[in-house]
Amino acid sequence: MSFIYKTRRHVIRLLSREYVFMIFGIKNLFKRSKNKKVFIDITSVNLNRYLANFIHFWKLNDYTVFIPLDKNLLYKLSRKKGEFRYANLILQENIRLGRPKKADYLIEEKMLSNDYFGKNQSKNLYHIPMSQYPLHYFNEPTKFVISRRRKRSVFMAGNFDSKIYSNFDEIFFQMPSRSKMFLKLEKKKFYKRIISKKHLDHFIQGEDDNKLILLDTVNDFKLKLDDLKEVLKEFDFYLALPGIIIPQSHNLIEAMEVGCIPLIHIKYSKLFSPPLVNYENAILYDSDLEFDMRIQEISAFSDNEVVSLRENVIAYYNSYLSPSSVINNILSQNFDKIFIQAEHHSLKLINTKVGDA
């Protein structure tokens, strides 16, 4: 019975693969290319949201993206469960299949890697920076005035569940996990709990200020995707706590795009390239005591100091984190290797090397 079941599954998978290949192969015949073409061989990298963002960046810069004409690859991209629902966005990018006769830029299979945290000897490398939640890039950029007065409070929205964030490697990354920080911060005098959108709107419009707002999206409420950046642009500072298993998290990039100034652990800040700089485009801390000191300093900043910091954050985002800056940085240099973040898979590559050693 087990043999019959396995055989049936195998046959269904083969038929599904052929069907997907036929459908997208036919569609490919009728697609038109823009003047600029880039071929990206994604055969050997993890198919995730950050790869989908990377391909979308090329489209935003008026390129037609070509990927290999590969049945297995197309079948994987057609799946919509788990992380594949984001990788599936690649198939919605009006991509072309196969290598073009003439491409403006080629990214061969050997040039792409998920070994994001590995130690590499070559200096001619490019680590694609952490990007936003994919669906944000399909919306128009949020408009805001840099000099507009905002709440002088520090804001963050996210999940703080210790069960989810218990796998964060505090020893390797040399910083506390998000859940551990939350347990400490919710006991501080400057912490203010917000339990509803109405409560949040009341705080933004009211006189109360100089608080730490940690919006618990599981136990309190979750902002709608379309509302998030509208809320972010009401705050001067954003608390950059680590992600689930790696420090980098998409929420900080979303906040920086609208001019929120990162309040960030010094080890986290150094994972940016170039690193964020204290009192220039971020506020850095390295301990619990230093965190409290930074909160006090923030409340004493003048409006001009805050605006200057915000201008630097926007300049940093535009130079290193925006879709156009990522593509321009790649086009401006002939990199030997381009690294794409793959979270669990990237960490697995580190652990595999440690085990082999």
Tab-separated table of C-alpha atoms in Angstrom:
chain	number	residue	atom	x	y	z
A	1	MET	CA	0.000	0.000	0.000
A	2	SER	CA	2.845	2.336	0.866
A	3	PHE	CA	4.511	1.592	-2.496
A	4	ILE	CA	1.275	2.379	-4.386
A	5	TYR	CA	0.822	5.623	-2.450
A	6	LYS	CA	4.396	6.743	-3.128
A	7	THR	CA	4.131	5.830	-6.795
A	8	ARG	CA	0.886	7.770	-7.150
A	9	ARG	CA	2.424	10.838	-5.513
A	10	HIS	CA	5.447	10.612	-7.779
A	11	VAL	CA	3.257	10.389	-10.886
A	12	ILE	CA	1.115	13.322	-9.743
A	13	ARG	CA	4.256	15.385	-9.125
A	14	LEU	CA	5.617	14.565	-12.583
A	15	LEU	CA	2.333	15.451	-14.265
A	16	SER	CA	2.082	18.679	-12.268
A	17	ARG	CA	5.614	19.607	-13.245
A	18	GLU	CA	4.869	19.002	-16.932
A	19	TYR	CA	1.627	20.998	-16.691
A	20	VAL	CA	3.330	23.991	-15.078
A	21	PHE	CA	6.130	23.849	-17.628
A	22	MET	CA	3.627	23.755	-20.510
A	23	ILE	CA	1.518	26.645	-19.163
A	24	PHE	CA	4.431	28.978	-18.481
A	25	GLY	CA	6.196	27.888	-21.654
A	26	ILE	CA	3.174	28.928	-23.721
A	27	LYS	CA	2.838	32.225	-21.840
A	28	ASN	CA	6.524	32.898	-22.405
A	29	LEU	CA	6.000	32.839	-26.176
A	30	PHE	CA	3.701	35.846	-26.000
A	31	LYS	CA	5.631	37.981	-23.505
A	32	ARG	CA	7.481	41.051	-24.653
A	33	SER	CA	10.812	42.190	-23.279
A	34	LYS	CA	11.809	45.688	-22.315
A	35	ASN	CA	14.952	47.176	-23.799
A	36	LYS	CA	17.043	46.234	-20.769
A	37	LYS	CA	17.476	42.524	-20.031
A	38	VAL	CA	19.050	40.692	-17.111
A	39	PHE	CA	19.563	36.928	-16.849
A	40	ILE	CA	19.595	35.561	-13.301
A	41	ASP	CA	20.337	31.881	-12.739
A	42	ILE	CA	18.441	31.099	-9.528
A	43	THR	CA	18.749	27.330	-9.907
A	44	SER	CA	20.947	26.760	-6.845
A	45	VAL	CA	19.664	29.334	-4.324
A	46	ASN	CA	16.870	29.136	-1.794
A	47	LEU	CA	13.530	30.254	-3.228
A	48	ASN	CA	12.263	32.751	-0.675
A	49	ARG	CA	10.838	36.250	-0.215
A	50	TYR	CA	14.227	38.000	-0.430
A	51	LEU	CA	14.978	36.399	-3.762
A	52	ALA	CA	11.521	37.503	-4.932
A	53	ASN	CA	12.325	41.044	-3.785
A	54	PHE	CA	15.658	40.972	-5.589
A	55	ILE	CA	13.980	40.040	-8.865
A	56	HIS	CA	11.288	42.667	-8.292
A	57	PHE	CA	14.013	45.305	-7.827
A	58	TRP	CA	15.178	44.694	-11.394
A	59	LYS	CA	11.637	45.105	-12.655
A	60	LEU	CA	11.292	48.379	-10.735
A	61	ASN	CA	14.414	49.522	-12.578
A	62	ASP	CA	12.844	48.762	-15.987
A	63	TYR	CA	14.547	45.447	-16.641
A	64	THR	CA	13.019	42.292	-18.033
A	65	VAL	CA	14.237	39.403	-15.907
A	66	PHE	CA	15.117	36.080	-17.540
A	67	ILE	CA	15.457	32.911	-15.440
A	68	PRO	CA	16.509	29.407	-16.561
A	69	LEU	CA	14.093	27.315	-18.557
A	70	ASP	CA	14.014	24.538	-15.992
A	71	LYS	CA	11.032	22.273	-15.247
A	72	ASN	CA	11.956	21.597	-11.619
A	73	LEU	CA	12.568	25.275	-10.930
A	74	LEU	CA	9.222	26.323	-12.408
A	75	TYR	CA	7.415	23.615	-10.468
A	76	LYS	CA	8.936	24.806	-7.185
A	77	LEU	CA	8.060	28.424	-7.977
A	78	SER	CA	4.464	27.457	-8.722
A	79	ARG	CA	3.918	26.205	-5.160
A	80	LYS	CA	2.113	28.541	-2.756
A	81	LYS	CA	2.505	26.967	0.669
A	82	GLY	CA	4.746	28.356	3.393
A	83	GLU	CA	7.630	30.514	2.234
A	84	PHE	CA	6.896	29.422	-1.344
A	85	ARG	CA	3.925	31.792	-1.421
A	86	TYR	CA	6.484	34.619	-1.576
A	87	ALA	CA	8.793	32.864	-4.036
A	88	ASN	CA	5.696	32.381	-6.181
A	89	LEU	CA	5.660	36.165	-6.658
A	90	ILE	CA	8.583	35.631	-9.049
A	91	LEU	CA	6.191	34.061	-11.547
A	92	GLN	CA	4.006	37.160	-11.346
A	93	GLU	CA	6.811	39.472	-12.466
A	94	ASN	CA	6.307	38.979	-16.211
A	95	ILE	CA	9.611	37.123	-16.247
A	96	ARG	CA	10.961	35.444	-19.369
A	97	LEU	CA	12.247	31.896	-19.522
A	98	GLY	CA	15.640	30.921	-20.908
A	99	ARG	CA	18.852	32.823	-21.499
A	100	PRO	CA	18.406	35.803	-23.863
A	101	LYS	CA	20.638	36.061	-26.920
A	102	LYS	CA	21.853	39.409	-25.669
A	103	ALA	CA	21.612	40.489	-22.014
A	104	ASP	CA	22.632	43.793	-20.440
A	105	TYR	CA	23.709	41.939	-17.300
A	106	LEU	CA	24.324	38.276	-16.462
A	107	ILE	CA	24.193	36.731	-12.998
A	108	GLU	CA	25.401	33.172	-13.432
A	109	GLU	CA	24.599	30.317	-11.064
A	110	LYS	CA	28.059	30.381	-9.455
A	111	MET	CA	27.711	34.102	-8.656
A	112	LEU	CA	24.720	33.648	-6.335
A	113	SER	CA	24.991	32.249	-2.827
A	114	ASN	CA	22.971	32.020	0.394
A	115	ASP	CA	26.124	31.824	2.539
A	116	TYR	CA	25.276	35.263	3.902
A	117	PHE	CA	27.141	34.978	7.205
A	118	GLY	CA	30.113	32.969	5.991
A	119	LYS	CA	33.656	34.278	6.125
A	120	ASN	CA	34.890	34.886	2.598
A	121	GLN	CA	38.418	35.682	1.477
A	122	SER	CA	37.518	37.759	-1.572
A	123	LYS	CA	36.742	41.444	-1.085
A	124	ASN	CA	34.803	41.728	-4.328
A	125	LEU	CA	31.522	40.632	-2.736
A	126	TYR	CA	28.059	42.090	-2.375
A	127	HIS	CA	25.560	41.200	0.315
A	128	ILE	CA	22.093	42.214	-0.811
A	129	PRO	CA	20.749	44.154	2.194
A	130	MET	CA	17.678	43.149	4.131
A	131	SER	CA	14.550	44.300	2.334
A	132	GLN	CA	10.964	45.059	3.256
A	133	TYR	CA	8.001	42.703	3.393
A	134	PRO	CA	7.460	41.886	-0.318
A	135	LEU	CA	3.971	43.333	-0.699
A	136	HIS	CA	5.203	46.787	0.387
A	137	TYR	CA	7.059	47.122	-2.906
A	138	PHE	CA	3.821	46.786	-4.843
A	139	ASN	CA	2.428	49.934	-3.198
A	140	GLU	CA	3.299	53.532	-3.901
A	141	PRO	CA	6.040	54.895	-1.572
A	142	THR	CA	4.594	56.570	1.511
A	143	LYS	CA	4.853	60.351	1.253
A	144	PHE	CA	6.006	62.381	4.247
A	145	VAL	CA	7.662	65.656	5.200
A	146	ILE	CA	11.100	65.207	6.780
A	147	SER	CA	10.827	68.274	9.030
A	148	ARG	CA	7.294	67.535	10.243
A	149	ARG	CA	6.997	67.229	14.042
A	150	ARG	CA	6.445	63.635	15.130
A	151	LYS	CA	6.023	61.830	18.419
A	152	ARG	CA	9.368	61.780	20.203
A	153	SER	CA	8.581	58.215	21.321
A	154	VAL	CA	10.264	54.981	20.233
A	155	PHE	CA	7.945	52.632	18.345
A	156	MET	CA	8.022	49.013	17.264
A	157	ALA	CA	5.340	46.618	16.021
A	158	GLY	CA	5.866	42.883	15.939
A	159	ASN	CA	5.560	39.448	17.483
A	160	PHE	CA	7.362	38.984	20.819
A	161	ASP	CA	6.392	35.356	21.545
A	162	SER	CA	9.254	33.601	23.341
A	163	LYS	CA	8.305	30.249	21.752
A	164	ILE	CA	8.903	31.655	18.279
A	165	TYR	CA	12.031	33.668	19.122
A	166	SER	CA	13.745	31.060	21.309
A	167	ASN	CA	15.901	29.810	18.417
A	168	PHE	CA	17.775	33.080	18.026
A	169	ASP	CA	21.514	32.433	18.503
A	170	GLU	CA	22.492	35.054	21.105
A	171	ILE	CA	26.045	33.720	21.374
A	172	PHE	CA	26.813	33.804	17.659
A	173	PHE	CA	25.223	37.218	17.059
A	174	GLN	CA	26.272	38.647	20.463
A	175	MET	CA	22.973	40.334	21.286
A	176	PRO	CA	19.815	39.397	23.207
A	177	SER	CA	16.803	37.950	21.411
A	178	ARG	CA	13.676	39.966	20.740
A	179	SER	CA	11.603	38.092	23.324
A	180	LYS	CA	14.233	38.582	26.070
A	181	MET	CA	14.392	42.295	25.345
A	182	PHE	CA	10.613	42.552	25.428
A	183	LEU	CA	10.414	40.901	28.867
A	184	LYS	CA	12.862	43.498	30.186
A	185	LEU	CA	11.409	46.521	28.433
A	186	GLU	CA	7.774	45.958	29.351
A	187	LYS	CA	8.790	46.521	32.999
A	188	LYS	CA	10.375	49.926	32.311
A	189	LYS	CA	8.682	53.136	33.409
A	190	PHE	CA	8.897	54.574	29.910
A	191	TYR	CA	7.074	51.561	28.378
A	192	LYS	CA	3.485	52.181	27.329
A	193	ARG	CA	1.202	49.359	26.259
A	194	ILE	CA	-1.150	50.012	23.352
A	195	ILE	CA	-4.076	47.606	23.038
A	196	SER	CA	-6.040	48.781	19.989
A	197	LYS	CA	-5.833	50.905	16.855
A	198	LYS	CA	-8.144	53.424	18.517
A	199	HIS	CA	-5.815	53.548	21.525
A	200	LEU	CA	-2.826	54.081	19.216
A	201	ASP	CA	-4.573	56.885	17.314
A	202	HIS	CA	-5.431	58.559	20.610
A	203	PHE	CA	-1.779	58.429	21.706
A	204	ILE	CA	-0.532	59.846	18.395
A	205	GLN	CA	-3.002	62.732	18.522
A	206	GLY	CA	-2.588	63.415	22.252
A	207	GLU	CA	-0.058	65.219	24.434
A	208	ASP	CA	1.509	62.136	26.033
A	209	ASP	CA	5.000	61.470	24.616
A	210	ASN	CA	8.549	60.246	25.293
A	211	LYS	CA	7.416	56.638	25.618
A	212	LEU	CA	8.463	53.233	24.339
A	213	ILE	CA	5.619	51.710	22.319
A	214	LEU	CA	5.979	47.984	21.662
A	215	LEU	CA	2.917	46.961	19.711
A	216	ASP	CA	2.354	43.264	20.387
A	217	THR	CA	0.731	42.043	17.175
A	218	VAL	CA	-0.279	38.701	18.728
A	219	ASN	CA	-1.618	39.558	22.183
A	220	ASP	CA	-2.924	43.065	21.490
A	221	PHE	CA	-3.657	43.894	17.848
A	222	LYS	CA	-2.072	43.917	14.411
A	223	LEU	CA	-1.851	46.869	12.063
A	224	LYS	CA	-3.114	46.378	8.534
A	225	LEU	CA	-0.393	46.364	5.910
A	226	ASP	CA	-1.751	49.565	4.350
A	227	ASP	CA	-1.775	51.304	7.748
A	228	LEU	CA	1.725	50.371	8.910
A	229	LYS	CA	3.780	53.080	7.206
A	230	GLU	CA	1.168	55.719	7.967
A	231	VAL	CA	1.715	54.899	11.636
A	232	LEU	CA	5.507	54.678	11.306
A	233	LYS	CA	5.766	58.198	9.899
A	234	GLU	CA	4.175	59.511	13.105
A	235	PHE	CA	7.204	58.473	15.202
A	236	ASP	CA	10.764	59.805	15.367
A	237	PHE	CA	12.443	56.559	16.441
A	238	TYR	CA	12.083	52.861	15.745
A	239	LEU	CA	13.360	50.092	18.027
A	240	ALA	CA	15.324	47.582	15.926
A	241	LEU	CA	15.005	44.264	17.734
A	242	PRO	CA	16.299	41.046	16.125
A	243	GLY	CA	14.223	38.812	13.885
A	244	ILE	CA	13.267	35.211	14.585
A	245	ILE	CA	16.648	33.552	14.005
A	246	ILE	CA	18.812	36.356	12.593
A	247	PRO	CA	19.198	40.006	13.668
A	248	GLN	CA	18.057	41.491	10.344
A	249	SER	CA	14.326	42.051	10.135
A	250	HIS	CA	12.214	43.594	7.388
A	251	ASN	CA	10.389	45.875	9.844
A	252	LEU	CA	13.433	48.113	10.334
A	253	ILE	CA	13.836	48.673	6.586
A	254	GLU	CA	10.181	49.682	6.346
A	255	ALA	CA	10.677	52.139	9.196
A	256	MET	CA	13.836	53.665	7.727
A	257	GLU	CA	12.150	54.269	4.389
A	258	VAL	CA	9.742	56.698	6.073
A	259	GLY	CA	12.452	58.380	8.138
A	260	CYS	CA	12.280	56.604	11.493
A	261	ILE	CA	15.648	56.755	13.260
A	262	PRO	CA	16.853	53.292	14.402
A	263	LEU	CA	17.491	52.660	18.081
A	264	ILE	CA	19.650	49.591	17.574
A	265	HIS	CA	22.138	47.262	19.272
A	266	ILE	CA	25.709	48.021	18.207
A	267	LYS	CA	26.263	44.447	16.956
A	268	TYR	CA	23.129	44.677	14.826
A	269	SER	CA	24.233	48.030	13.402
A	270	LYS	CA	27.492	46.489	12.172
A	271	LEU	CA	25.603	43.990	10.019
A	272	PHE	CA	24.624	46.865	7.765
A	273	SER	CA	27.012	47.686	4.939
A	274	PRO	CA	28.236	50.304	5.557
A	275	PRO	CA	27.513	50.068	9.315
A	276	LEU	CA	25.054	52.482	10.872
A	277	VAL	CA	26.805	55.243	12.824
A	278	ASN	CA	25.893	56.459	16.300
A	279	TYR	CA	24.337	59.963	16.365
A	280	GLU	CA	24.628	60.132	12.572
A	281	ASN	CA	21.959	57.813	11.207
A	282	ALA	CA	21.124	55.732	14.273
A	283	ILE	CA	21.235	55.624	18.060
A	284	LEU	CA	23.344	52.708	19.277
A	285	TYR	CA	23.397	50.849	22.593
A	286	ASP	CA	25.413	47.902	23.901
A	287	SER	CA	23.841	47.070	27.276
A	288	ASP	CA	20.648	47.442	29.323
A	289	LEU	CA	22.085	50.437	31.154
A	290	GLU	CA	23.140	52.094	27.905
A	291	PHE	CA	19.672	51.458	26.454
A	292	ASP	CA	18.088	53.403	29.324
A	293	MET	CA	20.577	56.220	28.812
A	294	ARG	CA	19.729	56.413	25.115
A	295	ILE	CA	16.020	56.684	25.915
A	296	GLN	CA	16.766	59.669	28.157
A	297	GLU	CA	18.963	61.257	25.505
A	298	ILE	CA	16.280	60.879	22.844
A	299	SER	CA	13.747	62.777	24.929
A	300	ALA	CA	16.239	65.661	25.281
A	301	PHE	CA	17.086	65.990	21.565
A	302	SER	CA	16.130	69.258	19.905
A	303	ASP	CA	13.843	69.255	16.876
A	304	ASN	CA	16.789	70.276	14.685
A	305	GLU	CA	18.891	67.353	15.925
A	306	VAL	CA	16.079	64.912	15.162
A	307	VAL	CA	15.505	66.348	11.682
A	308	SER	CA	19.231	66.089	10.950
A	309	LEU	CA	19.241	62.444	12.012
A	310	ARG	CA	16.157	61.776	9.900
A	311	GLU	CA	17.753	63.364	6.839
A	312	ASN	CA	20.750	61.074	7.289
A	313	VAL	CA	18.511	57.996	7.643
A	314	ILE	CA	16.707	58.841	4.417
A	315	ALA	CA	20.038	59.458	2.672
A	316	TYR	CA	21.299	56.072	3.894
A	317	TYR	CA	18.142	54.302	2.738
A	318	ASN	CA	18.314	55.915	-0.703
A	319	SER	CA	22.015	55.092	-1.091
A	320	TYR	CA	22.086	51.499	0.170
A	321	LEU	CA	18.645	50.002	0.862
A	322	SER	CA	16.282	51.216	-1.841
A	323	PRO	CA	15.581	48.989	-4.873
A	324	SER	CA	17.346	51.412	-7.211
A	325	SER	CA	20.453	51.609	-4.997
A	326	VAL	CA	20.744	47.805	-4.827
A	327	ILE	CA	20.626	47.466	-8.617
A	328	ASN	CA	22.951	50.443	-9.163
A	329	ASN	CA	25.487	49.003	-6.714
A	330	ILE	CA	25.489	45.715	-8.620
A	331	LEU	CA	25.774	47.372	-12.019
A	332	SER	CA	28.582	49.657	-10.902
A	333	GLN	CA	30.938	46.818	-9.978
A	334	ASN	CA	31.830	43.428	-11.362
A	335	PHE	CA	31.212	41.353	-8.240
A	336	ASP	CA	32.579	37.827	-7.928
A	337	LYS	CA	29.774	36.803	-5.596
A	338	ILE	CA	26.344	38.133	-4.657
A	339	PHE	CA	24.817	36.913	-1.398
A	340	ILE	CA	21.084	36.659	-0.819
A	341	GLN	CA	19.640	36.338	2.668
A	342	ALA	CA	17.919	32.993	3.257
A	343	GLU	CA	17.408	33.031	7.045
A	344	HIS	CA	17.241	29.359	8.204
A	345	HIS	CA	19.093	28.135	5.153
A	346	SER	CA	21.854	30.735	5.583
A	347	LEU	CA	22.341	29.719	9.210
A	348	LYS	CA	22.357	26.063	8.234
A	349	LEU	CA	25.304	26.760	5.941
A	350	ILE	CA	27.247	28.173	8.920
A	351	ASN	CA	26.429	25.194	11.132
A	352	THR	CA	27.403	22.770	8.370
A	353	LYS	CA	30.823	24.415	8.064
A	354	VAL	CA	31.298	24.343	11.839
A	355	GLY	CA	30.401	20.648	11.888
A	356	ASP	CA	32.818	19.883	9.074
A	357	ALA	CA	35.622	21.682	10.866
